[in-house]
PDB file of C-alpha atoms in Angstrom:
ATOM      1  CA  TRP A1100      11.625  53.872 -28.984  1.00 78.00           C
ATOM      2  CA  ASP A1101      10.338  57.110 -30.473  1.00 92.00           C
ATOM      3  CA  ASP A1102       7.092  58.988 -31.141  1.00 95.00           C
ATOM      4  CA  TYR A1103       6.948  60.144 -34.738  1.00 97.00           C
ATOM      5  CA  SER A1104       3.837  62.241 -34.182  1.00 97.00           C
ATOM      6  CA  LEU A1105       6.183  64.862 -32.751  1.00 98.00           C
ATOM      7  CA  GLY A1106       9.265  66.767 -33.814  1.00 97.00           C
ATOM      8  CA  PRO A1107      11.537  67.039 -36.861  1.00 98.00           C
ATOM      9  CA  LEU A1108      11.822  64.059 -39.188  1.00 98.00           C
ATOM     10  CA  ASP A1109      14.615  65.112 -41.513  1.00 95.00           C
ATOM     11  CA  ASP A1110      17.652  65.245 -39.189  1.00 96.00           C
ATOM     12  CA  GLY A1111      18.409  62.753 -36.407  1.00 96.00           C
ATOM     13  CA  LYS A1112      20.541  65.139 -34.319  1.00 95.00           C
ATOM     14  CA  GLU A1113      17.997  67.905 -34.543  1.00 96.00           C
ATOM     15  CA  ARG A1114      15.412  65.356 -33.439  1.00 96.00           C
ATOM     16  CA  GLY A1115      17.607  64.457 -30.451  1.00 95.00           C
ATOM     17  CA  ALA A1116      17.843  68.144 -29.491  1.00 95.00           C
ATOM     18  CA  PHE A1117      14.057  68.418 -29.851  1.00 96.00           C
ATOM     19  CA  TRP A1118      13.475  65.605 -27.381  1.00 94.00           C
ATOM     20  CA  ARG A1119      15.995  67.089 -24.945  1.00 93.00           C
ATOM     21  CA  ASP A1120      14.012  70.351 -25.022  1.00 94.00           C
ATOM     22  CA  MET A1121      10.738  68.450 -24.673  1.00 94.00           C
ATOM     23  CA  GLY A1122      12.004  66.891 -21.446  1.00 93.00           C
ATOM     24  CA  ARG A1123      12.891  70.161 -19.752  1.00 92.00           C
ATOM     25  CA  GLY A1124      11.207  70.149 -16.357  1.00 92.00           C
ATOM     26  CA  TYR A1125      10.159  66.527 -16.750  1.00 92.00           C
ATOM     27  CA  SER A1126      13.233  64.557 -15.759  1.00 85.00           C
ATOM     28  CA  GLU A1127      16.962  65.147 -15.413  1.00 81.00           C
ATOM     29  CA  GLU A1128      17.634  62.257 -17.833  1.00 81.00           C
ATOM     30  CA  TYR A1129      16.609  64.576 -20.692  1.00 82.00           C
ATOM     31  CA  ALA A1130      19.395  67.022 -19.824  1.00 78.00           C
ATOM     32  CA  ALA A1131      22.063  64.813 -21.430  1.00 80.00           C
ATOM     33  CA  GLU A1132      23.652  65.780 -24.737  1.00 81.00           C
ATOM     34  CA  PRO A1133      21.281  64.962 -27.611  1.00 82.00           C
ATOM     35  CA  THR A1134      21.964  61.832 -29.663  1.00 89.00           C
ATOM     36  CA  ASP A1135      21.168  60.968 -33.252  1.00 95.00           C
ATOM     37  CA  CYS A1136      17.652  59.582 -33.075  1.00 95.00           C
ATOM     38  CA  PHE A1137      18.075  57.916 -36.448  1.00 97.00           C
ATOM     39  CA  ALA A1138      20.964  55.697 -35.307  1.00 96.00           C
ATOM     40  CA  PRO A1139      18.688  52.617 -34.936  1.00 95.00           C
ATOM     41  CA  TRP A1140      17.577  53.067 -38.566  1.00 96.00           C
ATOM     42  CA  TYR A1141      21.189  53.225 -39.755  1.00 96.00           C
ATOM     43  CA  GLU A1142      22.021  50.077 -37.829  1.00 96.00           C
ATOM     44  CA  MET A1143      18.958  48.233 -39.073  1.00 95.00           C
ATOM     45  CA  ARG A1144      19.768  49.061 -42.710  1.00 95.00           C
ATOM     46  CA  LEU A1145      23.294  47.699 -42.312  1.00 95.00           C
ATOM     47  CA  THR A1146      22.026  44.539 -40.681  1.00 95.00           C
ATOM     48  CA  LEU A1147      19.338  43.933 -43.289  1.00 95.00           C
ATOM     49  CA  ALA A1148      21.683  44.730 -46.210  1.00 94.00           C
ATOM     50  CA  ALA A1149      23.893  41.839 -45.069  1.00 94.00           C
ATOM     51  CA  ALA A1150      21.038  39.447 -44.328  1.00 94.00           C
ATOM     52  CA  ASP A1151      19.346  36.881 -46.573  1.00 93.00           C
ATOM     53  CA  ARG A1152      16.148  37.931 -48.181  1.00 90.00           C
ATOM     54  CA  SER A1153      13.338  37.777 -45.636  1.00 91.00           C
ATOM     55  CA  ARG A1154       9.944  39.179 -44.718  1.00 93.00           C
ATOM     56  CA  ILE A1155       9.775  42.391 -42.699  1.00 95.00           C
ATOM     57  CA  CYS A1156       6.560  43.237 -40.906  1.00 96.00           C
ATOM     58  CA  VAL A1157       5.653  46.737 -39.788  1.00 97.00           C
ATOM     59  CA  TRP A1158       2.937  47.021 -37.158  1.00 97.00           C
ATOM     60  CA  TYR A1159       0.856  50.198 -37.172  1.00 96.00           C
ATOM     61  CA  SER A1160      -2.372  51.600 -35.724  1.00 96.00           C
ATOM     62  CA  GLY A1161      -4.675  54.496 -36.523  1.00 95.00           C
ATOM     63  CA  SER A1162      -2.643  57.083 -34.609  1.00 97.00           C
ATOM     64  CA  GLY A1163      -0.661  59.913 -36.187  1.00 97.00           C
ATOM     65  CA  SER A1164       2.543  58.481 -34.741  1.00 97.00           C
ATOM     66  CA  GLU A1165       2.176  55.094 -36.377  1.00 97.00           C
ATOM     67  CA  TYR A1166       0.768  56.503 -39.592  1.00 98.00           C
ATOM     68  CA  VAL A1167       4.115  58.288 -39.951  1.00 98.00           C
ATOM     69  CA  PHE A1168       6.041  55.208 -38.695  1.00 98.00           C
ATOM     70  CA  LEU A1169       4.754  53.005 -41.530  1.00 98.00           C
ATOM     71  CA  ARG A1170       5.759  55.557 -44.142  1.00 98.00           C
ATOM     72  CA  MET A1171       9.032  56.216 -42.405  1.00 98.00           C
ATOM     73  CA  ALA A1172       9.843  52.507 -42.563  1.00 97.00           C
ATOM     74  CA  CYS A1173       9.220  52.513 -46.301  1.00 97.00           C
ATOM     75  CA  HIS A1174      11.619  55.455 -46.582  1.00 97.00           C
ATOM     76  CA  TRP A1175      14.415  53.919 -44.581  1.00 97.00           C
ATOM     77  CA  LEU A1176      14.058  50.398 -45.989  1.00 96.00           C
ATOM     78  CA  ALA A1177      13.955  51.525 -49.626  1.00 94.00           C
ATOM     79  CA  GLY A1178      16.320  49.659 -51.907  1.00 92.00           C
ATOM     80  CA  LEU A1179      16.633  46.568 -49.676  1.00 94.00           C
ATOM     81  CA  ASP A1180      15.778  43.189 -51.144  1.00 91.00           C
ATOM     82  CA  HIS A1181      13.262  42.170 -48.494  1.00 95.00           C
ATOM     83  CA  ALA A1182       9.518  41.662 -48.698  1.00 94.00           C
ATOM     84  CA  LEU A1183       7.790  44.396 -46.696  1.00 96.00           C
ATOM     85  CA  GLN A1184       4.375  43.779 -45.156  1.00 97.00           C
ATOM     86  CA  LYS A1185       2.138  45.988 -43.039  1.00 98.00           C
ATOM     87  CA  VAL A1186       0.238  44.661 -40.047  1.00 98.00           C
ATOM     88  CA  GLY A1187      -2.773  46.740 -39.026  1.00 96.00           C
ATOM     89  CA  VAL A1188      -3.545  46.789 -35.297  1.00 96.00           C
ATOM     90  CA  PRO A1189      -7.022  47.699 -33.956  1.00 95.00           C
ATOM     91  CA  ALA A1190      -7.648  50.032 -31.097  1.00 94.00           C
ATOM     92  CA  ARG A1191      -7.650  48.562 -27.591  1.00 94.00           C
ATOM     93  CA  ASP A1192      -9.806  50.172 -24.909  1.00 90.00           C
ATOM     94  CA  GLY A1193     -10.140  53.131 -27.277  1.00 89.00           C
ATOM     95  CA  ILE A1194      -6.364  53.602 -27.572  1.00 91.00           C
ATOM     96  CA  HIS A1195      -4.884  53.521 -31.081  1.00 94.00           C
ATOM     97  CA  SER A1196      -1.360  52.275 -30.412  1.00 94.00           C
ATOM     98  CA  THR A1197       0.620  49.078 -30.855  1.00 95.00           C
ATOM     99  CA  ALA A1198       1.977  49.773 -27.347  1.00 93.00           C
ATOM    100  CA  ALA A1199      -1.518  48.985 -25.977  1.00 93.00           C
ATOM    101  CA  TRP A1200      -1.084  45.321 -26.946  1.00 96.00           C
ATOM    102  CA  PRO A1201       1.213  42.732 -25.318  1.00 95.00           C
ATOM    103  CA  PRO A1202       3.843  41.292 -27.714  1.00 93.00           C
ATOM    104  CA  GLU A1203       2.238  37.836 -27.896  1.00 93.00           C
ATOM    105  CA  GLN A1204      -1.019  39.337 -29.153  1.00 93.00           C
ATOM    106  CA  LEU A1205       0.806  41.558 -31.662  1.00 94.00           C
ATOM    107  CA  ARG A1206       2.380  38.399 -33.099  1.00 94.00           C
ATOM    108  CA  GLU A1207      -1.096  36.965 -33.717  1.00 95.00           C
ATOM    109  CA  PHE A1208      -1.932  39.874 -36.009  1.00 96.00           C
ATOM    110  CA  VAL A1209       0.825  38.756 -38.423  1.00 95.00           C
ATOM    111  CA  ALA A1210      -1.753  36.306 -39.827  1.00 95.00           C
ATOM    112  CA  HIS A1211      -3.449  39.354 -41.346  1.00 94.00           C
ATOM    113  CA  ALA A1212      -0.297  40.977 -42.746  1.00 97.00           C
ATOM    114  CA  VAL A1213      -0.741  42.710 -46.126  1.00 97.00           C
ATOM    115  CA  PRO A1214       2.160  42.758 -48.607  1.00 97.00           C
ATOM    116  CA  LEU A1215       3.333  46.156 -49.778  1.00 97.00           C
ATOM    117  CA  SER A1216       4.228  46.277 -53.473  1.00 96.00           C
ATOM    118  CA  ARG A1217       7.301  48.187 -54.593  1.00 95.00           C
ATOM    119  CA  LEU A1218       4.968  50.867 -55.986  1.00 97.00           C
ATOM    120  CA  GLN A1219       3.147  51.224 -52.625  1.00 97.00           C
ATOM    121  CA  GLN A1220       6.440  51.391 -50.751  1.00 97.00           C
ATOM    122  CA  GLU A1221       7.668  54.137 -53.086  1.00 97.00           C
ATOM    123  CA  GLU A1222       4.395  56.067 -52.648  1.00 98.00           C
ATOM    124  CA  HIS A1223       4.661  55.763 -48.842  1.00 98.00           C
ATOM    125  CA  ALA A1224       8.303  56.885 -48.935  1.00 98.00           C
ATOM    126  CA  ARG A1225       7.413  59.927 -51.010  1.00 98.00           C
ATOM    127  CA  GLU A1226       4.593  60.787 -48.608  1.00 98.00           C
ATOM    128  CA  PHE A1227       7.002  60.549 -45.675  1.00 98.00           C
ATOM    129  CA  ALA A1228       9.399  62.956 -47.421  1.00 98.00           C
ATOM    130  CA  ALA A1229       6.493  65.403 -47.877  1.00 98.00           C
ATOM    131  CA  ILE A1230       5.438  65.060 -44.221  1.00 98.00           C
ATOM    132  CA  ALA A1231       9.009  65.746 -43.067  1.00 98.00           C
ATOM    133  CA  THR A1232       8.910  69.186 -44.796  1.00 97.00           C
ATOM    134  CA  GLN A1233       5.752  70.351 -43.053  1.00 97.00           C
ATOM    135  CA  PRO A1234       6.159  73.107 -40.449  1.00 96.00           C
ATOM    136  CA  GLY A1235       3.687  71.617 -38.008  1.00 96.00           C
ATOM    137  CA  MET A1236       5.547  69.531 -35.406  1.00 97.00           C
ATOM    138  CA  LEU A1237       2.445  67.719 -34.112  1.00 98.00           C
ATOM    139  CA  ARG A1238       0.909  65.028 -36.365  1.00 98.00           C
ATOM    140  CA  GLU A1239      -2.527  63.558 -35.725  1.00 98.00           C
ATOM    141  CA  CYS A1240      -4.920  61.328 -37.654  1.00 97.00           C
ATOM    142  CA  ASP A1241      -8.644  61.932 -37.881  1.00 95.00           C
ATOM    143  CA  GLU A1242     -11.358  59.276 -37.976  1.00 92.00           C
ATOM    144  CA  SER A1243     -10.966  59.033 -41.759  1.00 94.00           C
ATOM    145  CA  ASP A1244      -7.271  58.165 -41.369  1.00 94.00           C
ATOM    146  CA  ARG A1245      -6.152  61.485 -42.796  1.00 97.00           C
ATOM    147  CA  LEU A1246      -3.002  62.961 -41.280  1.00 98.00           C
ATOM    148  CA  HIS A1247      -2.935  66.590 -40.118  1.00 98.00           C
ATOM    149  CA  CYS A1248       0.263  68.463 -39.282  1.00 98.00           C
ATOM    150  CA  ARG A1249      -0.538  70.969 -36.506  1.00 97.00           C
ATOM    151  CA  PRO A1250       1.298  73.508 -34.376  1.00 97.00           C
ATOM    152  CA  MET A1251       2.470  72.293 -31.004  1.00 97.00           C
ATOM    153  CA  ASN A1252       0.141  74.675 -29.114  1.00 97.00           C
ATOM    154  CA  VAL A1253      -3.076  73.351 -30.602  1.00 97.00           C
ATOM    155  CA  HIS A1254      -4.102  71.654 -27.294  1.00 97.00           C
ATOM    156  CA  ASP A1255      -2.958  74.376 -24.888  1.00 98.00           C
ATOM    157  CA  ASP A1256      -6.565  75.402 -24.129  1.00 97.00           C
ATOM    158  CA  LEU A1257      -7.328  71.862 -23.010  1.00 97.00           C
ATOM    159  CA  LEU A1258      -4.304  71.900 -20.712  1.00 98.00           C
ATOM    160  CA  LEU A1259      -5.335  75.272 -19.288  1.00 97.00           C
ATOM    161  CA  ALA A1260      -8.807  73.886 -18.642  1.00 97.00           C
ATOM    162  CA  CYS A1261      -7.229  71.207 -16.490  1.00 97.00           C
ATOM    163  CA  CYS A1262      -5.549  73.890 -14.327  1.00 97.00           C
ATOM    164  CA  SER A1263      -7.652  75.343 -11.517  1.00 96.00           C
ATOM    165  CA  SER A1264      -7.125  78.568  -9.555  1.00 96.00           C
ATOM    166  CA  GLN A1265      -5.961  76.392  -6.645  1.00 96.00           C
ATOM    167  CA  TRP A1266      -2.496  74.909  -6.383  1.00 97.00           C
ATOM    168  CA  GLN A1267      -2.225  71.451  -7.946  1.00 97.00           C
ATOM    169  CA  ARG A1268       0.719  69.173  -8.505  1.00 97.00           C
ATOM    170  CA  ALA A1269       1.928  69.606 -12.096  1.00 97.00           C
ATOM    171  CA  ALA A1270       1.780  65.834 -12.548  1.00 97.00           C
ATOM    172  CA  VAL A1271      -1.957  65.835 -11.657  1.00 97.00           C
ATOM    173  CA  VAL A1272      -2.685  68.521 -14.282  1.00 98.00           C
ATOM    174  CA  VAL A1273      -0.777  66.552 -16.910  1.00 97.00           C
ATOM    175  CA  GLY A1274      -2.555  63.350 -15.961  1.00 97.00           C
ATOM    176  CA  GLU A1275      -5.980  64.974 -16.320  1.00 97.00           C
ATOM    177  CA  ALA A1276      -5.040  66.386 -19.739  1.00 97.00           C
ATOM    178  CA  MET A1277      -3.971  62.904 -20.863  1.00 96.00           C
ATOM    179  CA  GLU A1278      -7.314  61.468 -19.738  1.00 95.00           C
ATOM    180  CA  ARG A1279      -9.323  64.164 -21.583  1.00 96.00           C
ATOM    181  CA  ALA A1280      -7.281  64.119 -24.812  1.00 95.00           C
ATOM    182  CA  ASP A1281      -8.231  62.339 -28.036  1.00 93.00           C
ATOM    183  CA  PRO A1282      -7.491  58.619 -27.487  1.00 91.00           C
ATOM    184  CA  ARG A1283      -6.792  58.158 -31.205  1.00 94.00           C
ATOM    185  CA  ASN A1284      -3.741  60.416 -30.871  1.00 95.00           C
ATOM    186  CA  ALA A1285      -2.872  59.879 -27.193  1.00 90.00           C
ATOM    187  CA  GLN A1286       0.155  62.037 -26.406  1.00 94.00           C
ATOM    188  CA  GLY A1287       2.369  61.003 -23.518  1.00 93.00           C
ATOM    189  CA  ASP A1288       3.231  62.961 -20.406  1.00 95.00           C
ATOM    190  CA  VAL A1289       6.446  64.333 -21.899  1.00 95.00           C
ATOM    191  CA  PHE A1290       4.425  66.216 -24.538  1.00 97.00           C
ATOM    192  CA  TRP A1291       1.982  67.641 -21.959  1.00 97.00           C
ATOM    193  CA  ASN A1292       4.886  68.513 -19.684  1.00 96.00           C
ATOM    194  CA  SER A1293       6.520  70.502 -22.483  1.00 97.00           C
ATOM    195  CA  ARG A1294       3.341  72.475 -23.053  1.00 98.00           C
ATOM    196  CA  LEU A1295       3.061  73.147 -19.311  1.00 97.00           C
ATOM    197  CA  GLN A1296       6.612  74.517 -19.423  1.00 96.00           C
ATOM    198  CA  TYR A1297       5.598  76.779 -22.318  1.00 97.00           C
ATOM    199  CA  LEU A1298       2.560  78.088 -20.476  1.00 97.00           C
ATOM    200  CA  ALA A1299       4.619  78.794 -17.413  1.00 97.00           C
ATOM    201  CA  ASP A1300       7.307  80.581 -19.485  1.00 96.00           C
ATOM    202  CA  ALA A1301       4.600  82.658 -21.144  1.00 96.00           C
ATOM    203  CA  GLY A1302       3.171  83.682 -17.769  1.00 96.00           C
ATOM    204  CA  ARG A1303      -0.179  82.015 -18.402  1.00 96.00           C
ATOM    205  CA  ILE A1304       0.062  79.852 -15.288  1.00 97.00           C
ATOM    206  CA  GLU A1305       1.769  80.386 -11.909  1.00 97.00           C
ATOM    207  CA  VAL A1306       4.386  77.948 -10.616  1.00 97.00           C
ATOM    208  CA  ASN A1307       5.335  77.078  -7.040  1.00 97.00           C
ATOM    209  CA  GLY A1308       8.622  75.171  -6.758  1.00 95.00           C
ATOM    210  CA  ASP A1309      11.594  74.385  -8.957  1.00 93.00           C
ATOM    211  CA  ARG A1310      10.706  72.937 -12.324  1.00 93.00           C
ATOM    212  CA  LEU A1311      13.225  70.121 -12.168  1.00 90.00           C
ATOM    213  CA  ALA A1312      10.850  67.163 -12.420  1.00 92.00           C
ATOM    214  CA  LEU A1313       7.137  66.888 -13.155  1.00 93.00           C
ATOM    215  CA  GLY A1314       6.245  65.549  -9.700  1.00 92.00           C
ATOM    216  CA  LYS A1315       8.134  68.198  -7.725  1.00 93.00           C
ATOM    217  CA  TYR A1316       6.253  71.448  -8.256  1.00 96.00           C
ATOM    218  CA  HIS A1317       2.718  72.899  -8.274  1.00 97.00           C
ATOM    219  CA  VAL A1318       0.815  75.068 -10.722  1.00 98.00           C
ATOM    220  CA  ARG A1319      -2.354  77.151 -10.837  1.00 97.00           C
ATOM    221  CA  ARG A1320      -4.096  79.544 -13.179  1.00 94.00           C
ATOM    222  CA  TRP A1321      -3.735  83.237 -12.515  1.00 86.00           C
TER     223      TRP A1321
END
């Protein structure tokens, strides 16, 4: 589990701290000490290094998150003696995400897997290294499959537009923002919650209730 359209990509512990901060006001489970988000990659490399040569498939869609994921996989799997293939996944109901498909249907797409040459893997790995140095912590793809690294506040006006001058549950505002956002780069409620926290801290919206969980307080525009 992770969403590589958000946050630092060069340090697993910093990434863990990033997600802890993102979850402030969303759920108490995010209050735990941050972990190393790259631990699954370390474990996978060790497992694959000891395994017989095999085929590894990487599913990806047209979203910023999975654009980065494919290139991140090439970075982490570099030097292993396994055949790497990419499996493109189409949008479903307008949503560009492998999570939009049930596992049995994802398996069917393996028939269309495309082998990645060593040269292509190296190019993807270099691109990932370049992406990881960008200051923008939000990554989104456009309709031409170009990746853009943007500041986290780029969609704050959309979120504010979802707030009325009347009290609304914070969860309702976040849900409306998710519905109105770009389906190609559909951010989850944790992202929108974090931006709501920022707007509240900046005094751009008014809050009624303790910000301990997204469903437990109300907000309105001044």
